[in-house]
């Protein structure tokens, strides 16, 4: 198990604001585990009682809508913290977290984070700034859902995946999503997502091999209307 004070991942989240002694304390009470692809970290409505720090891998955060469909609201990547909002508000989780590939995560108990929030102003401010950033992103998503076409939103998702996860040795996107995941990310039916991806393929914007997607014309995706 790696030590928090020596872990480079802390530089990507609010833990960077903690001193060495605090990181040593957290390191002594955290638990680390590997999560398999498709495994659920926690479900909507569960009490998390702490935060997860993502050391490696990707997971999706989704919410079940009134019509019984899952809506992906965020992709969580290496360096992100999960569960801080539920911890601060002392509420049960509003989302479900599912691993999209193999992950390594560290779980920090609630009482340790609350102690740091109460006694470390820099940590509290950093945590607030991270949550404010998430709210800003959520605002942008709401506007996009209302004003952009499904085709534009799907192009934006592909650009985001390319810029966030880069590509593998074969040029495919570094994260593999199902067609259902693409549909959930843009808020449309799976059939519509499949049809638009096929259209992008015919236009030479992307190429596909199974679930793997390769961006062939990034500027072309940016011009989609």
PDB file of C-alpha atoms in Angstrom:
ATOM      1  CA  UNK A   1       0.000   0.000   0.000  1.00  0.00           C
ATOM      2  CA  UNK A   2       1.497   3.329  -1.067  1.00  0.00           C
ATOM      3  CA  UNK A   3       1.954   6.141   1.444  1.00  0.00           C
ATOM      4  CA  UNK A   4      -0.184   9.256   0.907  1.00  0.00           C
ATOM      5  CA  UNK A   5       2.709  11.638   1.613  1.00  0.00           C
ATOM      6  CA  UNK A   6       4.716  10.008  -1.194  1.00  0.00           C
ATOM      7  CA  UNK A   7       1.856   9.555  -3.696  1.00  0.00           C
ATOM      8  CA  UNK A   8       1.918  11.836  -6.734  1.00  0.00           C
ATOM      9  CA  UNK A   9      -1.863  11.483  -7.175  1.00  0.00           C
ATOM     10  CA  UNK A  10      -2.549  13.897  -4.304  1.00  0.00           C
ATOM     11  CA  UNK A  11      -1.303  16.736  -6.523  1.00  0.00           C
ATOM     12  CA  UNK A  12      -4.445  16.344  -8.661  1.00  0.00           C
ATOM     13  CA  UNK A  13      -6.994  16.898  -5.878  1.00  0.00           C
ATOM     14  CA  UNK A  14      -7.661  18.650  -2.570  1.00  0.00           C
ATOM     15  CA  UNK A  15      -5.294  16.375  -0.634  1.00  0.00           C
ATOM     16  CA  UNK A  16      -2.428  18.531  -1.940  1.00  0.00           C
ATOM     17  CA  UNK A  17      -3.404  21.113   0.704  1.00  0.00           C
ATOM     18  CA  UNK A  18      -2.650  18.771   3.606  1.00  0.00           C
ATOM     19  CA  UNK A  19       0.645  18.768   5.481  1.00  0.00           C
ATOM     20  CA  UNK A  20       2.953  15.792   5.832  1.00  0.00           C
ATOM     21  CA  UNK A  21       1.693  14.860   9.317  1.00  0.00           C
ATOM     22  CA  UNK A  22      -1.929  14.866   8.131  1.00  0.00           C
ATOM     23  CA  UNK A  23      -1.049  12.734   5.101  1.00  0.00           C
ATOM     24  CA  UNK A  24       0.796  10.256   7.321  1.00  0.00           C
ATOM     25  CA  UNK A  25      -2.277  10.047   9.578  1.00  0.00           C
ATOM     26  CA  UNK A  26      -4.588   9.455   6.597  1.00  0.00           C
ATOM     27  CA  UNK A  27      -2.209   6.899   5.162  1.00  0.00           C
ATOM     28  CA  UNK A  28      -2.454   4.914   8.378  1.00  0.00           C
ATOM     29  CA  UNK A  29      -6.243   4.591   8.264  1.00  0.00           C
ATOM     30  CA  UNK A  30      -7.062   4.443   4.541  1.00  0.00           C
ATOM     31  CA  UNK A  31      -7.758   1.213   2.668  1.00  0.00           C
ATOM     32  CA  UNK A  32      -6.626   0.528  -0.892  1.00  0.00           C
ATOM     33  CA  UNK A  33      -8.187  -1.905  -3.325  1.00  0.00           C
ATOM     34  CA  UNK A  34      -8.326  -2.907  -6.963  1.00  0.00           C
ATOM     35  CA  UNK A  35     -11.692  -2.689  -8.713  1.00  0.00           C
ATOM     36  CA  UNK A  36     -12.577  -4.852 -11.702  1.00  0.00           C
ATOM     37  CA  UNK A  37     -14.184  -3.513 -14.864  1.00  0.00           C
ATOM     38  CA  UNK A  38     -17.965  -3.333 -14.350  1.00  0.00           C
ATOM     39  CA  UNK A  39     -17.702  -3.502 -10.561  1.00  0.00           C
ATOM     40  CA  UNK A  40     -19.824  -1.066  -8.549  1.00  0.00           C
ATOM     41  CA  UNK A  41     -18.004   1.099  -6.009  1.00  0.00           C
ATOM     42  CA  UNK A  42     -21.248   2.362  -4.504  1.00  0.00           C
ATOM     43  CA  UNK A  43     -24.898   2.708  -5.481  1.00  0.00           C
ATOM     44  CA  UNK A  44     -27.304   5.622  -5.490  1.00  0.00           C
ATOM     45  CA  UNK A  45     -28.940   5.839  -2.079  1.00  0.00           C
ATOM     46  CA  UNK A  46     -26.047   4.243  -0.185  1.00  0.00           C
ATOM     47  CA  UNK A  47     -24.074   5.890   2.604  1.00  0.00           C
ATOM     48  CA  UNK A  48     -20.471   6.172   1.453  1.00  0.00           C
ATOM     49  CA  UNK A  49     -19.013   7.266   4.827  1.00  0.00           C
ATOM     50  CA  UNK A  50     -15.801   8.557   3.278  1.00  0.00           C
ATOM     51  CA  UNK A  51     -14.168   9.528   0.014  1.00  0.00           C
ATOM     52  CA  UNK A  52     -12.466   7.534  -2.723  1.00  0.00           C
ATOM     53  CA  UNK A  53      -9.241   8.771  -4.267  1.00  0.00           C
ATOM     54  CA  UNK A  54      -8.781   7.345  -7.767  1.00  0.00           C
ATOM     55  CA  UNK A  55      -5.182   6.217  -8.151  1.00  0.00           C
ATOM     56  CA  UNK A  56      -5.704   4.622 -11.543  1.00  0.00           C
ATOM     57  CA  UNK A  57      -8.541   3.825 -13.958  1.00  0.00           C
ATOM     58  CA  UNK A  58     -11.857   5.386 -14.944  1.00  0.00           C
ATOM     59  CA  UNK A  59     -15.393   5.075 -13.600  1.00  0.00           C
ATOM     60  CA  UNK A  60     -18.730   6.552 -14.558  1.00  0.00           C
ATOM     61  CA  UNK A  61     -21.068   8.343 -12.183  1.00  0.00           C
ATOM     62  CA  UNK A  62     -24.690   7.862 -13.183  1.00  0.00           C
ATOM     63  CA  UNK A  63     -28.136   8.682 -11.864  1.00  0.00           C
ATOM     64  CA  UNK A  64     -31.325   6.726 -12.389  1.00  0.00           C
ATOM     65  CA  UNK A  65     -34.018   8.884 -13.958  1.00  0.00           C
ATOM     66  CA  UNK A  66     -37.761   8.687 -13.310  1.00  0.00           C
ATOM     67  CA  UNK A  67     -38.237   6.593 -16.459  1.00  0.00           C
ATOM     68  CA  UNK A  68     -35.744   4.007 -15.265  1.00  0.00           C
ATOM     69  CA  UNK A  69     -32.826   4.998 -17.507  1.00  0.00           C
ATOM     70  CA  UNK A  70     -29.309   5.670 -16.306  1.00  0.00           C
ATOM     71  CA  UNK A  71     -27.891   9.103 -17.124  1.00  0.00           C
ATOM     72  CA  UNK A  72     -24.120   9.416 -16.937  1.00  0.00           C
ATOM     73  CA  UNK A  73     -23.321  12.749 -15.302  1.00  0.00           C
ATOM     74  CA  UNK A  74     -19.547  12.476 -15.100  1.00  0.00           C
ATOM     75  CA  UNK A  75     -16.537  10.334 -15.928  1.00  0.00           C
ATOM     76  CA  UNK A  76     -14.147  10.110 -12.979  1.00  0.00           C
ATOM     77  CA  UNK A  77     -10.465   9.842 -13.865  1.00  0.00           C
ATOM     78  CA  UNK A  78      -7.090   9.300 -12.233  1.00  0.00           C
ATOM     79  CA  UNK A  79      -6.550  11.817  -9.450  1.00  0.00           C
ATOM     80  CA  UNK A  80     -10.213  12.606  -8.811  1.00  0.00           C
ATOM     81  CA  UNK A  81     -11.934  12.320  -5.437  1.00  0.00           C
ATOM     82  CA  UNK A  82     -15.378  10.694  -5.263  1.00  0.00           C
ATOM     83  CA  UNK A  83     -17.944  11.168  -2.523  1.00  0.00           C
ATOM     84  CA  UNK A  84     -16.892  14.509  -1.052  1.00  0.00           C
ATOM     85  CA  UNK A  85     -20.270  16.131  -1.721  1.00  0.00           C
ATOM     86  CA  UNK A  86     -22.177  13.430   0.159  1.00  0.00           C
ATOM     87  CA  UNK A  87     -19.634  13.669   2.949  1.00  0.00           C
ATOM     88  CA  UNK A  88     -19.951  17.440   3.347  1.00  0.00           C
ATOM     89  CA  UNK A  89     -23.774  17.428   3.183  1.00  0.00           C
ATOM     90  CA  UNK A  90     -24.023  14.261   5.307  1.00  0.00           C
ATOM     91  CA  UNK A  91     -26.417  12.758   2.775  1.00  0.00           C
ATOM     92  CA  UNK A  92     -26.590   9.407   1.047  1.00  0.00           C
ATOM     93  CA  UNK A  93     -25.032   9.139  -2.376  1.00  0.00           C
ATOM     94  CA  UNK A  94     -27.002  10.742  -5.186  1.00  0.00           C
ATOM     95  CA  UNK A  95     -25.121   8.736  -7.829  1.00  0.00           C
ATOM     96  CA  UNK A  96     -23.884   5.255  -8.686  1.00  0.00           C
ATOM     97  CA  UNK A  97     -20.188   4.682  -9.455  1.00  0.00           C
ATOM     98  CA  UNK A  98     -19.245   1.867 -11.866  1.00  0.00           C
ATOM     99  CA  UNK A  99     -15.718   1.064 -13.058  1.00  0.00           C
ATOM    100  CA  UNK A 100     -15.236   1.350 -16.836  1.00  0.00           C
ATOM    101  CA  UNK A 101     -11.902  -0.448 -16.641  1.00  0.00           C
ATOM    102  CA  UNK A 102      -9.668  -1.854 -13.944  1.00  0.00           C
ATOM    103  CA  UNK A 103      -9.157   0.694 -11.185  1.00  0.00           C
ATOM    104  CA  UNK A 104      -7.056   1.212  -8.109  1.00  0.00           C
ATOM    105  CA  UNK A 105      -8.696   3.358  -5.440  1.00  0.00           C
ATOM    106  CA  UNK A 106      -7.970   4.406  -1.880  1.00  0.00           C
ATOM    107  CA  UNK A 107     -10.828   4.882   0.585  1.00  0.00           C
ATOM    108  CA  UNK A 108     -10.417   7.532   3.296  1.00  0.00           C
ATOM    109  CA  UNK A 109     -12.896   7.328   6.225  1.00  0.00           C
ATOM    110  CA  UNK A 110     -15.326  10.178   6.788  1.00  0.00           C
ATOM    111  CA  UNK A 111     -14.059  11.188  10.225  1.00  0.00           C
ATOM    112  CA  UNK A 112     -10.557  11.795   8.863  1.00  0.00           C
ATOM    113  CA  UNK A 113     -11.761  14.126   6.100  1.00  0.00           C
ATOM    114  CA  UNK A 114     -14.154  15.958   8.446  1.00  0.00           C
ATOM    115  CA  UNK A 115     -11.270  16.512  10.871  1.00  0.00           C
ATOM    116  CA  UNK A 116      -9.200  18.118   8.110  1.00  0.00           C
ATOM    117  CA  UNK A 117     -12.114  20.231   6.905  1.00  0.00           C
ATOM    118  CA  UNK A 118     -12.574  21.553  10.442  1.00  0.00           C
ATOM    119  CA  UNK A 119      -8.914  22.238  11.148  1.00  0.00           C
ATOM    120  CA  UNK A 120      -7.294  23.085   7.823  1.00  0.00           C
ATOM    121  CA  UNK A 121      -8.594  26.228   6.092  1.00  0.00           C
ATOM    122  CA  UNK A 122      -6.538  25.621   2.936  1.00  0.00           C
ATOM    123  CA  UNK A 123      -7.951  22.121   2.589  1.00  0.00           C
ATOM    124  CA  UNK A 124     -11.516  23.381   3.129  1.00  0.00           C
ATOM    125  CA  UNK A 125     -11.067  26.115   0.506  1.00  0.00           C
ATOM    126  CA  UNK A 126      -9.548  23.666  -1.961  1.00  0.00           C
ATOM    127  CA  UNK A 127     -12.463  21.268  -1.459  1.00  0.00           C
ATOM    128  CA  UNK A 128     -14.981  24.094  -1.977  1.00  0.00           C
ATOM    129  CA  UNK A 129     -13.213  25.187  -5.152  1.00  0.00           C
ATOM    130  CA  UNK A 130     -13.320  21.633  -6.519  1.00  0.00           C
ATOM    131  CA  UNK A 131     -17.057  21.372  -5.834  1.00  0.00           C
ATOM    132  CA  UNK A 132     -17.636  24.826  -7.367  1.00  0.00           C
ATOM    133  CA  UNK A 133     -15.804  23.632 -10.479  1.00  0.00           C
ATOM    134  CA  UNK A 134     -18.099  20.603 -10.675  1.00  0.00           C
ATOM    135  CA  UNK A 135     -21.142  22.884 -10.403  1.00  0.00           C
ATOM    136  CA  UNK A 136     -19.818  25.037 -13.261  1.00  0.00           C
ATOM    137  CA  UNK A 137     -19.365  21.953 -15.424  1.00  0.00           C
ATOM    138  CA  UNK A 138     -22.887  20.821 -14.531  1.00  0.00           C
ATOM    139  CA  UNK A 139     -24.220  24.242 -15.561  1.00  0.00           C
ATOM    140  CA  UNK A 140     -22.510  23.920 -18.942  1.00  0.00           C
ATOM    141  CA  UNK A 141     -23.965  20.447 -19.441  1.00  0.00           C
ATOM    142  CA  UNK A 142     -27.483  21.733 -18.745  1.00  0.00           C
ATOM    143  CA  UNK A 143     -27.038  24.503 -21.315  1.00  0.00           C
ATOM    144  CA  UNK A 144     -25.627  22.070 -23.892  1.00  0.00           C
ATOM    145  CA  UNK A 145     -28.550  19.700 -23.371  1.00  0.00           C
ATOM    146  CA  UNK A 146     -30.996  22.545 -24.013  1.00  0.00           C
ATOM    147  CA  UNK A 147     -29.277  24.301 -26.901  1.00  0.00           C
ATOM    148  CA  UNK A 148     -27.085  21.816 -28.781  1.00  0.00           C
ATOM    149  CA  UNK A 149     -28.268  19.048 -31.077  1.00  0.00           C
ATOM    150  CA  UNK A 150     -27.609  15.408 -30.173  1.00  0.00           C
ATOM    151  CA  UNK A 151     -25.111  15.317 -33.038  1.00  0.00           C
ATOM    152  CA  UNK A 152     -23.169  18.256 -31.580  1.00  0.00           C
ATOM    153  CA  UNK A 153     -23.241  16.783 -28.086  1.00  0.00           C
ATOM    154  CA  UNK A 154     -21.905  13.457 -29.320  1.00  0.00           C
ATOM    155  CA  UNK A 155     -19.126  15.232 -31.229  1.00  0.00           C
ATOM    156  CA  UNK A 156     -18.283  17.141 -28.019  1.00  0.00           C
ATOM    157  CA  UNK A 157     -18.104  13.867 -26.070  1.00  0.00           C
ATOM    158  CA  UNK A 158     -15.696  12.366 -28.602  1.00  0.00           C
ATOM    159  CA  UNK A 159     -13.501  15.471 -28.444  1.00  0.00           C
ATOM    160  CA  UNK A 160     -13.564  15.359 -24.636  1.00  0.00           C
ATOM    161  CA  UNK A 161     -12.566  11.685 -24.595  1.00  0.00           C
ATOM    162  CA  UNK A 162      -9.731  12.362 -27.030  1.00  0.00           C
ATOM    163  CA  UNK A 163      -8.393  15.325 -25.056  1.00  0.00           C
ATOM    164  CA  UNK A 164      -8.810  13.665 -21.650  1.00  0.00           C
ATOM    165  CA  UNK A 165      -7.699  10.085 -22.267  1.00  0.00           C
ATOM    166  CA  UNK A 166      -5.484  10.442 -25.345  1.00  0.00           C
ATOM    167  CA  UNK A 167      -5.053   7.293 -27.455  1.00  0.00           C
ATOM    168  CA  UNK A 168      -3.587   3.811 -27.160  1.00  0.00           C
ATOM    169  CA  UNK A 169      -0.751   2.401 -29.262  1.00  0.00           C
ATOM    170  CA  UNK A 170      -3.179   1.759 -32.131  1.00  0.00           C
ATOM    171  CA  UNK A 171      -4.624   5.261 -32.135  1.00  0.00           C
ATOM    172  CA  UNK A 172      -7.937   4.337 -30.497  1.00  0.00           C
ATOM    173  CA  UNK A 173      -9.428   6.400 -27.670  1.00  0.00           C
ATOM    174  CA  UNK A 174      -7.831   5.583 -24.339  1.00  0.00           C
ATOM    175  CA  UNK A 175     -11.160   4.710 -22.728  1.00  0.00           C
ATOM    176  CA  UNK A 176     -13.645   2.238 -24.208  1.00  0.00           C
ATOM    177  CA  UNK A 177     -17.353   3.014 -23.886  1.00  0.00           C
ATOM    178  CA  UNK A 178     -20.365   1.019 -24.975  1.00  0.00           C
ATOM    179  CA  UNK A 179     -22.875   2.530 -27.375  1.00  0.00           C
ATOM    180  CA  UNK A 180     -25.251   2.696 -24.404  1.00  0.00           C
ATOM    181  CA  UNK A 181     -22.683   4.772 -22.505  1.00  0.00           C
ATOM    182  CA  UNK A 182     -22.353   7.207 -25.401  1.00  0.00           C
ATOM    183  CA  UNK A 183     -26.130   7.556 -25.504  1.00  0.00           C
ATOM    184  CA  UNK A 184     -26.287   8.099 -21.746  1.00  0.00           C
ATOM    185  CA  UNK A 185     -23.594  10.769 -21.843  1.00  0.00           C
ATOM    186  CA  UNK A 186     -25.471  12.873 -24.400  1.00  0.00           C
ATOM    187  CA  UNK A 187     -28.999  12.103 -23.199  1.00  0.00           C
ATOM    188  CA  UNK A 188     -30.426  10.239 -26.160  1.00  0.00           C
ATOM    189  CA  UNK A 189     -31.630   6.780 -27.153  1.00  0.00           C
ATOM    190  CA  UNK A 190     -29.016   4.143 -27.896  1.00  0.00           C
ATOM    191  CA  UNK A 191     -30.367   3.790 -31.443  1.00  0.00           C
ATOM    192  CA  UNK A 192     -29.788   7.502 -32.061  1.00  0.00           C
ATOM    193  CA  UNK A 193     -26.229   7.333 -30.757  1.00  0.00           C
ATOM    194  CA  UNK A 194     -25.491   4.343 -32.992  1.00  0.00           C
ATOM    195  CA  UNK A 195     -26.942   6.126 -36.017  1.00  0.00           C
ATOM    196  CA  UNK A 196     -24.913   9.295 -35.421  1.00  0.00           C
ATOM    197  CA  UNK A 197     -21.688   7.375 -34.819  1.00  0.00           C
ATOM    198  CA  UNK A 198     -22.299   5.544 -38.106  1.00  0.00           C
ATOM    199  CA  UNK A 199     -22.817   8.908 -39.803  1.00  0.00           C
ATOM    200  CA  UNK A 200     -19.554  10.234 -38.341  1.00  0.00           C
ATOM    201  CA  UNK A 201     -17.848   7.103 -39.656  1.00  0.00           C
ATOM    202  CA  UNK A 202     -19.243   7.610 -43.179  1.00  0.00           C
ATOM    203  CA  UNK A 203     -18.094  11.238 -43.117  1.00  0.00           C
ATOM    204  CA  UNK A 204     -14.559  10.163 -42.186  1.00  0.00           C
ATOM    205  CA  UNK A 205     -14.635  11.822 -38.780  1.00  0.00           C
ATOM    206  CA  UNK A 206     -14.049   8.571 -36.895  1.00  0.00           C
ATOM    207  CA  UNK A 207     -13.312   4.911 -37.522  1.00  0.00           C
ATOM    208  CA  UNK A 208     -14.320   1.989 -35.317  1.00  0.00           C
ATOM    209  CA  UNK A 209     -13.292  -1.550 -34.509  1.00  0.00           C
ATOM    210  CA  UNK A 210     -15.891  -3.107 -32.246  1.00  0.00           C
ATOM    211  CA  UNK A 211     -16.292  -0.773 -29.261  1.00  0.00           C
ATOM    212  CA  UNK A 212     -12.982   0.948 -29.998  1.00  0.00           C
ATOM    213  CA  UNK A 213     -13.176   4.398 -31.593  1.00  0.00           C
ATOM    214  CA  UNK A 214     -10.430   6.294 -33.417  1.00  0.00           C
ATOM    215  CA  UNK A 215     -10.664  10.020 -34.112  1.00  0.00           C
ATOM    216  CA  UNK A 216      -9.785  10.607 -37.766  1.00  0.00           C
ATOM    217  CA  UNK A 217     -10.720  14.281 -38.127  1.00  0.00           C
ATOM    218  CA  UNK A 218     -10.681  16.257 -34.875  1.00  0.00           C
ATOM    219  CA  UNK A 219     -11.253  19.605 -36.574  1.00  0.00           C
ATOM    220  CA  UNK A 220     -14.170  18.087 -38.461  1.00  0.00           C
ATOM    221  CA  UNK A 221     -15.775  17.039 -35.176  1.00  0.00           C
ATOM    222  CA  UNK A 222     -15.368  20.581 -33.873  1.00  0.00           C
ATOM    223  CA  UNK A 223     -17.270  21.872 -36.938  1.00  0.00           C
ATOM    224  CA  UNK A 224     -20.264  19.560 -36.455  1.00  0.00           C
ATOM    225  CA  UNK A 225     -23.555  21.468 -36.323  1.00  0.00           C
TER     226      UNK A 225
END
